[in-house]
PDB file of C-alpha atoms in Angstrom:
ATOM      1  CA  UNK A   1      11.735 -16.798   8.395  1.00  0.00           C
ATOM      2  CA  UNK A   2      10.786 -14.777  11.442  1.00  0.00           C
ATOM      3  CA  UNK A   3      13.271 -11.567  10.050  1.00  0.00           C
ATOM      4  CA  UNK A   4      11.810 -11.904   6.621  1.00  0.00           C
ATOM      5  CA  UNK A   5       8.208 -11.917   8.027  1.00  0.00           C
ATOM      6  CA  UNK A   6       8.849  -8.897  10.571  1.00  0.00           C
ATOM      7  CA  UNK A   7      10.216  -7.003   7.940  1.00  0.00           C
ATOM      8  CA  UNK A   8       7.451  -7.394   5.225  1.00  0.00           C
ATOM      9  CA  UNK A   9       4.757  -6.445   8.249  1.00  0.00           C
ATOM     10  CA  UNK A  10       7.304  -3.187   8.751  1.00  0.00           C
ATOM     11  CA  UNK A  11       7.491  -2.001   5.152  1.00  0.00           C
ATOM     12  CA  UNK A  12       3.807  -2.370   5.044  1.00  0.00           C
ATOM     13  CA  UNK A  13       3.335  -0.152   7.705  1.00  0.00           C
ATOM     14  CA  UNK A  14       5.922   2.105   6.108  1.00  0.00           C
ATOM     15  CA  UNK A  15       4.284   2.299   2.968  1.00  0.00           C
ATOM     16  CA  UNK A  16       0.644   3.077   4.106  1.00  0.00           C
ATOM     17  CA  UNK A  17       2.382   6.525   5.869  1.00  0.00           C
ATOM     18  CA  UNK A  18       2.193   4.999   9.726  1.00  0.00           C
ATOM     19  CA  UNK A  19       5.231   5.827  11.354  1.00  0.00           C
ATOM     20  CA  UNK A  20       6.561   2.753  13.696  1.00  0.00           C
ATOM     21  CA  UNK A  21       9.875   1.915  15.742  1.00  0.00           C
ATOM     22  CA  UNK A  22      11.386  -1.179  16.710  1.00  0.00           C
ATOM     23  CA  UNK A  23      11.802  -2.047  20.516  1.00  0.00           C
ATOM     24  CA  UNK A  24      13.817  -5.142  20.124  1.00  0.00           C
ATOM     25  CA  UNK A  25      12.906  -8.752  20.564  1.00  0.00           C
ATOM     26  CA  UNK A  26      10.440  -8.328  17.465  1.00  0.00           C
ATOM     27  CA  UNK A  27       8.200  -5.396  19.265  1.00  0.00           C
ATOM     28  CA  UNK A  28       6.651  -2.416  17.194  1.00  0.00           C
ATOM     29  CA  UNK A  29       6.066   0.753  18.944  1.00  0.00           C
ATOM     30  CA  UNK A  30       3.476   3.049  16.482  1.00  0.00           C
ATOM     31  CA  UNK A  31       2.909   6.462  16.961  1.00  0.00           C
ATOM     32  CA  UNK A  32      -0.493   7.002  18.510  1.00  0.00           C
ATOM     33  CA  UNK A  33      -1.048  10.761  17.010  1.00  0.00           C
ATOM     34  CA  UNK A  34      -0.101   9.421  13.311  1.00  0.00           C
ATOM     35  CA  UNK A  35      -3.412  10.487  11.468  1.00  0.00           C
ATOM     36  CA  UNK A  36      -3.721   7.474   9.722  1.00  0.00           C
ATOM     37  CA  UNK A  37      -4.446   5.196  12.463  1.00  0.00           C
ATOM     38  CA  UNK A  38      -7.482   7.567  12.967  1.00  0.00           C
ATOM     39  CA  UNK A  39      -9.231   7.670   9.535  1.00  0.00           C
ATOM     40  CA  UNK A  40     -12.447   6.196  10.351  1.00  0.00           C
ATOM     41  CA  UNK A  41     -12.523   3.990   6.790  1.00  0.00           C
ATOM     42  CA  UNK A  42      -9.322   2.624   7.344  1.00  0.00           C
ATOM     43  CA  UNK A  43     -10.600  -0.901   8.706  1.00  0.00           C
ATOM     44  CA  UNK A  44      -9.646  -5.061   8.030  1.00  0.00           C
ATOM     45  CA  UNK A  45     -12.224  -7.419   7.303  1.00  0.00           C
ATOM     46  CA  UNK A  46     -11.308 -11.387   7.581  1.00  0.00           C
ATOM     47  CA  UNK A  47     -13.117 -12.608   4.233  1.00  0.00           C
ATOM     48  CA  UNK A  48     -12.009 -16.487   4.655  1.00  0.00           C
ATOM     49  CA  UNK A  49     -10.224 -18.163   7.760  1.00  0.00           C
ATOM     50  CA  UNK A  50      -9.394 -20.651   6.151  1.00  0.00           C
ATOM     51  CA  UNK A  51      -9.136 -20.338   2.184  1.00  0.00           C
ATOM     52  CA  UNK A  52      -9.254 -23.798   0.064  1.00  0.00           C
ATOM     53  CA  UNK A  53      -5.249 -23.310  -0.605  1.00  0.00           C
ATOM     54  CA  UNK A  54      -2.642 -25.070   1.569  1.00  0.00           C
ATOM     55  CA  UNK A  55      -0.982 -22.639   3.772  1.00  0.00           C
ATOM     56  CA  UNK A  56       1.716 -20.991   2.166  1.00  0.00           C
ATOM     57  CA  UNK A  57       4.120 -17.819   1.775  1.00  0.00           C
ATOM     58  CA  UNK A  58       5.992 -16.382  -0.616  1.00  0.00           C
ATOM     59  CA  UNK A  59       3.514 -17.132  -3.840  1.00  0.00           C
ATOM     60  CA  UNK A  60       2.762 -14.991  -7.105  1.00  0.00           C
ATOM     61  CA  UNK A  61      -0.011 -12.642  -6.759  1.00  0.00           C
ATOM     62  CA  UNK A  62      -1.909 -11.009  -9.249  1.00  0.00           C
ATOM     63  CA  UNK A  63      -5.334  -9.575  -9.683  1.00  0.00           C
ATOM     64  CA  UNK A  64      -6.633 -10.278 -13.757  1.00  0.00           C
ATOM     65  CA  UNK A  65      -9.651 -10.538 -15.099  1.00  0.00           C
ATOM     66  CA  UNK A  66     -11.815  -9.825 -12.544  1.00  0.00           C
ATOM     67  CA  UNK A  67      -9.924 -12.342 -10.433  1.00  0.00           C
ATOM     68  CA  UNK A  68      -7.301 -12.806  -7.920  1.00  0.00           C
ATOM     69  CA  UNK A  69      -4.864 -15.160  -8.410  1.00  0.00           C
ATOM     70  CA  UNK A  70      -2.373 -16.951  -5.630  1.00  0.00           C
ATOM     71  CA  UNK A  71       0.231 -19.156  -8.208  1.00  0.00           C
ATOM     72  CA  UNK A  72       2.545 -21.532  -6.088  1.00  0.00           C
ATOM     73  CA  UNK A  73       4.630 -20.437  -3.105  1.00  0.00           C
ATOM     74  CA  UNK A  74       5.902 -21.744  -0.411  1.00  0.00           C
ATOM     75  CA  UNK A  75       4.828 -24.033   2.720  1.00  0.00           C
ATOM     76  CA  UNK A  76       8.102 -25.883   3.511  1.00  0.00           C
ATOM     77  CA  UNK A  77      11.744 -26.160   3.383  1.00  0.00           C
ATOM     78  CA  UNK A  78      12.049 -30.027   3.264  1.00  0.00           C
ATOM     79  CA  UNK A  79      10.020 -30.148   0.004  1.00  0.00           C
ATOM     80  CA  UNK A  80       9.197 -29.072  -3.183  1.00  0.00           C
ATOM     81  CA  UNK A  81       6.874 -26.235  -3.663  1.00  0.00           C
ATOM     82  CA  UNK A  82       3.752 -25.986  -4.384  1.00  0.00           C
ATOM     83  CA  UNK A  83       2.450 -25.288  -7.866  1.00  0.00           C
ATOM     84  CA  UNK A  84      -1.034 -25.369  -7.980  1.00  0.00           C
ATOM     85  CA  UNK A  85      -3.025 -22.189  -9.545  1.00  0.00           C
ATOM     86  CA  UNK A  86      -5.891 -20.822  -7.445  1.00  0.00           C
ATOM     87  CA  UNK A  87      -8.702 -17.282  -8.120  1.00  0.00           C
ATOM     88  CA  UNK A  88     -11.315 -15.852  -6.656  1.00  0.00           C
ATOM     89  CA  UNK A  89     -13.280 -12.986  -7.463  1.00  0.00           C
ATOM     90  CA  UNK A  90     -14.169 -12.285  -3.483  1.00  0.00           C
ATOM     91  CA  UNK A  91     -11.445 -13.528  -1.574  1.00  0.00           C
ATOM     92  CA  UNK A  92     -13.898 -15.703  -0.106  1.00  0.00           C
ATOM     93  CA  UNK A  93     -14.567 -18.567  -2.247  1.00  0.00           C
ATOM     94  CA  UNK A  94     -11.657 -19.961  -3.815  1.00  0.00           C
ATOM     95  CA  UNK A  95     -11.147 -21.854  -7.474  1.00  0.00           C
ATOM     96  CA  UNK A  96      -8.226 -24.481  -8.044  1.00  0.00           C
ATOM     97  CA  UNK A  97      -7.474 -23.780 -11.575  1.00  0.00           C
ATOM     98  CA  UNK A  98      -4.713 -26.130 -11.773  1.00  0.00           C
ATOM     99  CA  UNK A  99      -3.003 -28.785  -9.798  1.00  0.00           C
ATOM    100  CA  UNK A 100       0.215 -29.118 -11.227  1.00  0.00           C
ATOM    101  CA  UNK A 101       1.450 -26.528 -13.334  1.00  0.00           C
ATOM    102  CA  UNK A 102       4.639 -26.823 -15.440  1.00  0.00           C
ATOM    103  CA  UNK A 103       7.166 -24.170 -13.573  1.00  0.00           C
ATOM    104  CA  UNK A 104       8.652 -25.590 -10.725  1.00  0.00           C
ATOM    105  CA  UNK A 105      10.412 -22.208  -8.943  1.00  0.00           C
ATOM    106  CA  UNK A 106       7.639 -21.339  -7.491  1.00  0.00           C
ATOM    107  CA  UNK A 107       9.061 -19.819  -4.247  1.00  0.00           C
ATOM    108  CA  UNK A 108       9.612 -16.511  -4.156  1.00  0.00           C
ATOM    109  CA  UNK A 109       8.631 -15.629  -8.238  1.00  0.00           C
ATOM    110  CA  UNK A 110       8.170 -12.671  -9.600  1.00  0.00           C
ATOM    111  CA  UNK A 111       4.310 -12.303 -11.006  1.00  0.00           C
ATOM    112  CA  UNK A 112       3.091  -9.261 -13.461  1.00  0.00           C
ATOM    113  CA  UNK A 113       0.209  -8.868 -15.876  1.00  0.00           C
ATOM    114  CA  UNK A 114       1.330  -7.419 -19.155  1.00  0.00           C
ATOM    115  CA  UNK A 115      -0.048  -7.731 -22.504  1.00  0.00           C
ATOM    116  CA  UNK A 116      -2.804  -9.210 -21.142  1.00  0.00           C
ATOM    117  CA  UNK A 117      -1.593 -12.216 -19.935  1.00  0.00           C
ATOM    118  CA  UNK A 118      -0.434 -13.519 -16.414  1.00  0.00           C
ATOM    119  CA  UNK A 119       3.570 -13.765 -16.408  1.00  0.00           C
ATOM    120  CA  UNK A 120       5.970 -15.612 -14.160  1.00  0.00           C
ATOM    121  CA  UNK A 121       9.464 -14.910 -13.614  1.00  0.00           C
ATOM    122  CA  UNK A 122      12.145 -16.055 -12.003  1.00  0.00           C
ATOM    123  CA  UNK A 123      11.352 -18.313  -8.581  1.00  0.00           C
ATOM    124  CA  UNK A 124      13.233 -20.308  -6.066  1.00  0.00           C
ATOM    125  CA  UNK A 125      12.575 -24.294  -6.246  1.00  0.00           C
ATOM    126  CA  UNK A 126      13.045 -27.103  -3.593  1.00  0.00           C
ATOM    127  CA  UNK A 127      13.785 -25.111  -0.269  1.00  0.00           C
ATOM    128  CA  UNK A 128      16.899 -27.198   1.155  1.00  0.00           C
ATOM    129  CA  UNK A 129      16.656 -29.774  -0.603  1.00  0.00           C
ATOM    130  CA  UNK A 130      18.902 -31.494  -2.434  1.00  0.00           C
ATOM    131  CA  UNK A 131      18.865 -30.229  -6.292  1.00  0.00           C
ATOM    132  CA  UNK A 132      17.439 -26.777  -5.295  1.00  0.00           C
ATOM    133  CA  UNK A 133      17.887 -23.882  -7.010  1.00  0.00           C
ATOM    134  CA  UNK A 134      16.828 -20.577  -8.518  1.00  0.00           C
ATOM    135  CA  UNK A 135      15.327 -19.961 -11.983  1.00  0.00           C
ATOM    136  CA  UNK A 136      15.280 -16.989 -14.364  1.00  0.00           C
ATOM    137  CA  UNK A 137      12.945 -18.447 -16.740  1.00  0.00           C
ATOM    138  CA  UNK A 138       9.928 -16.596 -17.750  1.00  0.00           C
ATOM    139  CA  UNK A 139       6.535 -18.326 -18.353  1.00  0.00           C
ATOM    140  CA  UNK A 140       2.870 -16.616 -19.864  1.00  0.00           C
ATOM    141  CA  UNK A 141      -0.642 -17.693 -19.708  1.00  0.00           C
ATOM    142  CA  UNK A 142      -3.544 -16.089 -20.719  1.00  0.00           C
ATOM    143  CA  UNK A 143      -6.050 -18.388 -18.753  1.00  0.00           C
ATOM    144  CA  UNK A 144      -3.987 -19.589 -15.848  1.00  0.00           C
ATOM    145  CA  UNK A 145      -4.064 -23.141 -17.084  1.00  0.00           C
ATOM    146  CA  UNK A 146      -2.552 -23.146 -19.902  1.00  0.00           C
ATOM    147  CA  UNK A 147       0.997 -22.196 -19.388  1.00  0.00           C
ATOM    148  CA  UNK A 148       4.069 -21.432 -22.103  1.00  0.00           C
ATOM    149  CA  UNK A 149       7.795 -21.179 -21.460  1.00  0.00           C
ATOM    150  CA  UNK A 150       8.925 -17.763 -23.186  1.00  0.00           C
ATOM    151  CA  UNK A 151      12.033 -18.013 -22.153  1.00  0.00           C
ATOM    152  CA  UNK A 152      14.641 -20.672 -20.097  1.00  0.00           C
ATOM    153  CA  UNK A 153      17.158 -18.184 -19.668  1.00  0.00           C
ATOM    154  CA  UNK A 154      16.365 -14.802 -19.315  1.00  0.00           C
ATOM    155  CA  UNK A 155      18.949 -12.282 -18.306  1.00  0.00           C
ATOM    156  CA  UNK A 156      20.301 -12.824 -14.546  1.00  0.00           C
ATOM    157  CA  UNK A 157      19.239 -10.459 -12.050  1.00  0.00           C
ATOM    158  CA  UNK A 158      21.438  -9.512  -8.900  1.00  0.00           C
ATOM    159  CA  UNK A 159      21.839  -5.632  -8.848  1.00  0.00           C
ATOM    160  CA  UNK A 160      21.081  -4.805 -12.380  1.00  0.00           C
ATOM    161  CA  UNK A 161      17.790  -4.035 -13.621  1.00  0.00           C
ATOM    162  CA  UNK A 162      16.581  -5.761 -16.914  1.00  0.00           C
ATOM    163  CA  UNK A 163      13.405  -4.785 -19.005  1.00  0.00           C
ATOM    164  CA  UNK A 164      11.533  -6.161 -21.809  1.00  0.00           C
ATOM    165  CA  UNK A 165       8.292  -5.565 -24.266  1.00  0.00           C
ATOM    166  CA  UNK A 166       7.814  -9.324 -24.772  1.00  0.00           C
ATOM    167  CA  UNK A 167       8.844 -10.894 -21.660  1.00  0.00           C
ATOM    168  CA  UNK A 168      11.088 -13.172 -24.411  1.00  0.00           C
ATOM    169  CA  UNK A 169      13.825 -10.545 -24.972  1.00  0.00           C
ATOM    170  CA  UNK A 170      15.294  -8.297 -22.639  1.00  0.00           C
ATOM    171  CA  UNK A 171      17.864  -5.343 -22.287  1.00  0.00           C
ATOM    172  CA  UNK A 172      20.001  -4.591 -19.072  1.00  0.00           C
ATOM    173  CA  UNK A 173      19.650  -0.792 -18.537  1.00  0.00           C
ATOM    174  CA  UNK A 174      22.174   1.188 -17.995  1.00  0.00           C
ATOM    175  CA  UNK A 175      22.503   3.457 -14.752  1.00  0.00           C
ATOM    176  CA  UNK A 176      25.010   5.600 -13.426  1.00  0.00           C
ATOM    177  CA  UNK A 177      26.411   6.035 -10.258  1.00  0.00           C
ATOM    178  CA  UNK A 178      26.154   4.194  -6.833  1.00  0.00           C
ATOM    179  CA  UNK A 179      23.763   1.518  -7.397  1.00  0.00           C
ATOM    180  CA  UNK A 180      21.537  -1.109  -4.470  1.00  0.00           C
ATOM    181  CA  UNK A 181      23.963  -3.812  -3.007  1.00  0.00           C
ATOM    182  CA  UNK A 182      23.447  -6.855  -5.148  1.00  0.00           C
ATOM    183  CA  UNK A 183      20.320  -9.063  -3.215  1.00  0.00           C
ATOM    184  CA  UNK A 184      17.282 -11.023  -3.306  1.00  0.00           C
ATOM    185  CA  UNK A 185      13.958 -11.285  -1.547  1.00  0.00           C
ATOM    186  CA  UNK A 186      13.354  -7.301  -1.852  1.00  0.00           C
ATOM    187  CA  UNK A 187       9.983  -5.300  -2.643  1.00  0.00           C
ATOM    188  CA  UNK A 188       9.912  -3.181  -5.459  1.00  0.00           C
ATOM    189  CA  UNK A 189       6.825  -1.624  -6.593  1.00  0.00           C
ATOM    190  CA  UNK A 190       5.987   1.633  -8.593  1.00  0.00           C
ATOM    191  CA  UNK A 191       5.048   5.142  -7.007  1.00  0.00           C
ATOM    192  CA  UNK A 192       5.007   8.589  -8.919  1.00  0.00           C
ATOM    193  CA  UNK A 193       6.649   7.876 -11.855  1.00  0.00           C
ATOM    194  CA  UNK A 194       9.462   5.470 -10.099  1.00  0.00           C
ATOM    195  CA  UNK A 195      10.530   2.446  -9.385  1.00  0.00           C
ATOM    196  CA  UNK A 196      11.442   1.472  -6.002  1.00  0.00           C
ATOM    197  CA  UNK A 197      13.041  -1.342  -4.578  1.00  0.00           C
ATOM    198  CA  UNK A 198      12.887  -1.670  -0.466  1.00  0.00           C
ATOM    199  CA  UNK A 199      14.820  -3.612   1.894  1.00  0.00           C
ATOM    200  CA  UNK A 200      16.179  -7.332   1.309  1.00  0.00           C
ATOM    201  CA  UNK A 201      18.704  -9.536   2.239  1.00  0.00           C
ATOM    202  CA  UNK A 202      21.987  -9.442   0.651  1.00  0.00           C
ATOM    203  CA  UNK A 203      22.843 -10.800   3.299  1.00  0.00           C
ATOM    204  CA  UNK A 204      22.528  -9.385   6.016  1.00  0.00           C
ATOM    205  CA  UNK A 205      18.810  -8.205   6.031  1.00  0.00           C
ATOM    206  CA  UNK A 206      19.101  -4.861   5.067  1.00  0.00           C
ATOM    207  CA  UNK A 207      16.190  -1.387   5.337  1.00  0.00           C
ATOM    208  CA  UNK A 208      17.259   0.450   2.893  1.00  0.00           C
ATOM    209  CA  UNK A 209      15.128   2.283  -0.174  1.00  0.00           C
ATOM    210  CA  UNK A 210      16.234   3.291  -3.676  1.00  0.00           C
ATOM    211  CA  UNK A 211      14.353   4.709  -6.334  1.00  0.00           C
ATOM    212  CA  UNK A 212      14.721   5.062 -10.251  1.00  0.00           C
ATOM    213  CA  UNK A 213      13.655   7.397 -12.541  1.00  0.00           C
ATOM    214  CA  UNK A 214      13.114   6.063 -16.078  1.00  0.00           C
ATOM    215  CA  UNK A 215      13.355   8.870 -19.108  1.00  0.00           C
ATOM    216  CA  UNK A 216       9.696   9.592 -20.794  1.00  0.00           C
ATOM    217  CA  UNK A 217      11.368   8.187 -24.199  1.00  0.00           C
ATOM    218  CA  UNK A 218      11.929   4.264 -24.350  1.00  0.00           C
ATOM    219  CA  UNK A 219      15.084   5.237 -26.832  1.00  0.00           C
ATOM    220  CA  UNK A 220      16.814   7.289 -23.701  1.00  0.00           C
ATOM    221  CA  UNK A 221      17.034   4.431 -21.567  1.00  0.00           C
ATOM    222  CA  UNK A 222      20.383   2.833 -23.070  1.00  0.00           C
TER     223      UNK A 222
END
């Protein structure tokens, strides 16, 4: 947990252009001169010290509809996680949606809005436990309380890359060349015109990046 925590705070850095080293025994050296550390907006505000959601990791995110939304997560190894449905519209004041909702992988999903509705892929359930295990089912809502299954078996994900119009049926695209080592627990995100995926374990923890570039034309991507 440490590892994965040290190297989501790294990539963060790395990502907002402030150039950082690692001393050992979980140290970061930054570069003093790096001009971003001296913009004069550039400045954290604590809205909430303690928000109205359990403590957690690892949740879905999403902003939609004016709101921010925290869905599930994470808390502890030794039980099954949490899937309650929180928003806020100032980070301050925070909304429980709903208490229970009906996915259970809710550690470690993978969260989007598209087609304006809130989506929820994939997802690790149980920590540990006994009966734990990882999903690639796909659920929708359009209200974050109302919640439908899509899909209970969408296409498996290790170091292929999968895409879809629905979020019910989806294509593997096909790439050429060296591709990622298979893993799990990466970032990917989307940055002039390409995907990129950073970092992960596969195991071990790894810190390296990879970027796609998708043709303008849907039709060129098979």
């Amino acid at each position: 947990m440490k590892n994965r925590c040290l190297f989501k705070s790294i990539l963060l850095l790395l990502i907002t252009g402030i150039s950082c080293f690692l001393l050992g025994q979980g140290q970061i050296h930054i570069e003093k001169d790096n001009p971003f550390l001296q913009y004069p907006s550039i400045k954290w505000v604590q809205e909430s010290s303690s928000a109205g959601w359990e403590a957690r990791d690892s949740q879905g995110e999403l902003v939609y509809k004016g709101y921010m939304w925290i869905l599930g997560g994470w808390h502890d190894s030794y039980q099954a996680p949490p899937r309650d449905v929180w928003r806020s519209n100032d980070g301050k004041s925070w909304e429980k949606v709903l208490d229970n909702a009906p996915w259970l992988h809710s550690d470690l999903p993978m969260s989007a809005v598209f087609k304006n509705r809130m989506w929820m892929m994939g997802g690790w359930y149980n920590g540990r436990l006994e009966g734990r295990s990882a999903s690639n089912s796909v659920w929708s809502s359009k209200n974050g309380k109302d919640w439908e299954l899509v899909t209970g078996n969408a296409g498996k994900n290790w170091d292929d890359v999968w895409y879809s119009t629905d979020g019910k049926n989806w294509t593997k695209l096909k790439t050429e060349g060296v591709k990622w080592k298979e893993r799990h627990e990466h970032s990917a995100f989307v940055f002039q015109d390409k995907i990129w995926i950073a970092g992960g374990m596969t195991p071990p923890l790894v810190n390296d990046v990879w970027s796609l570039k998708l043709p303008e034309k849907e039709r060129e991507w098979e």
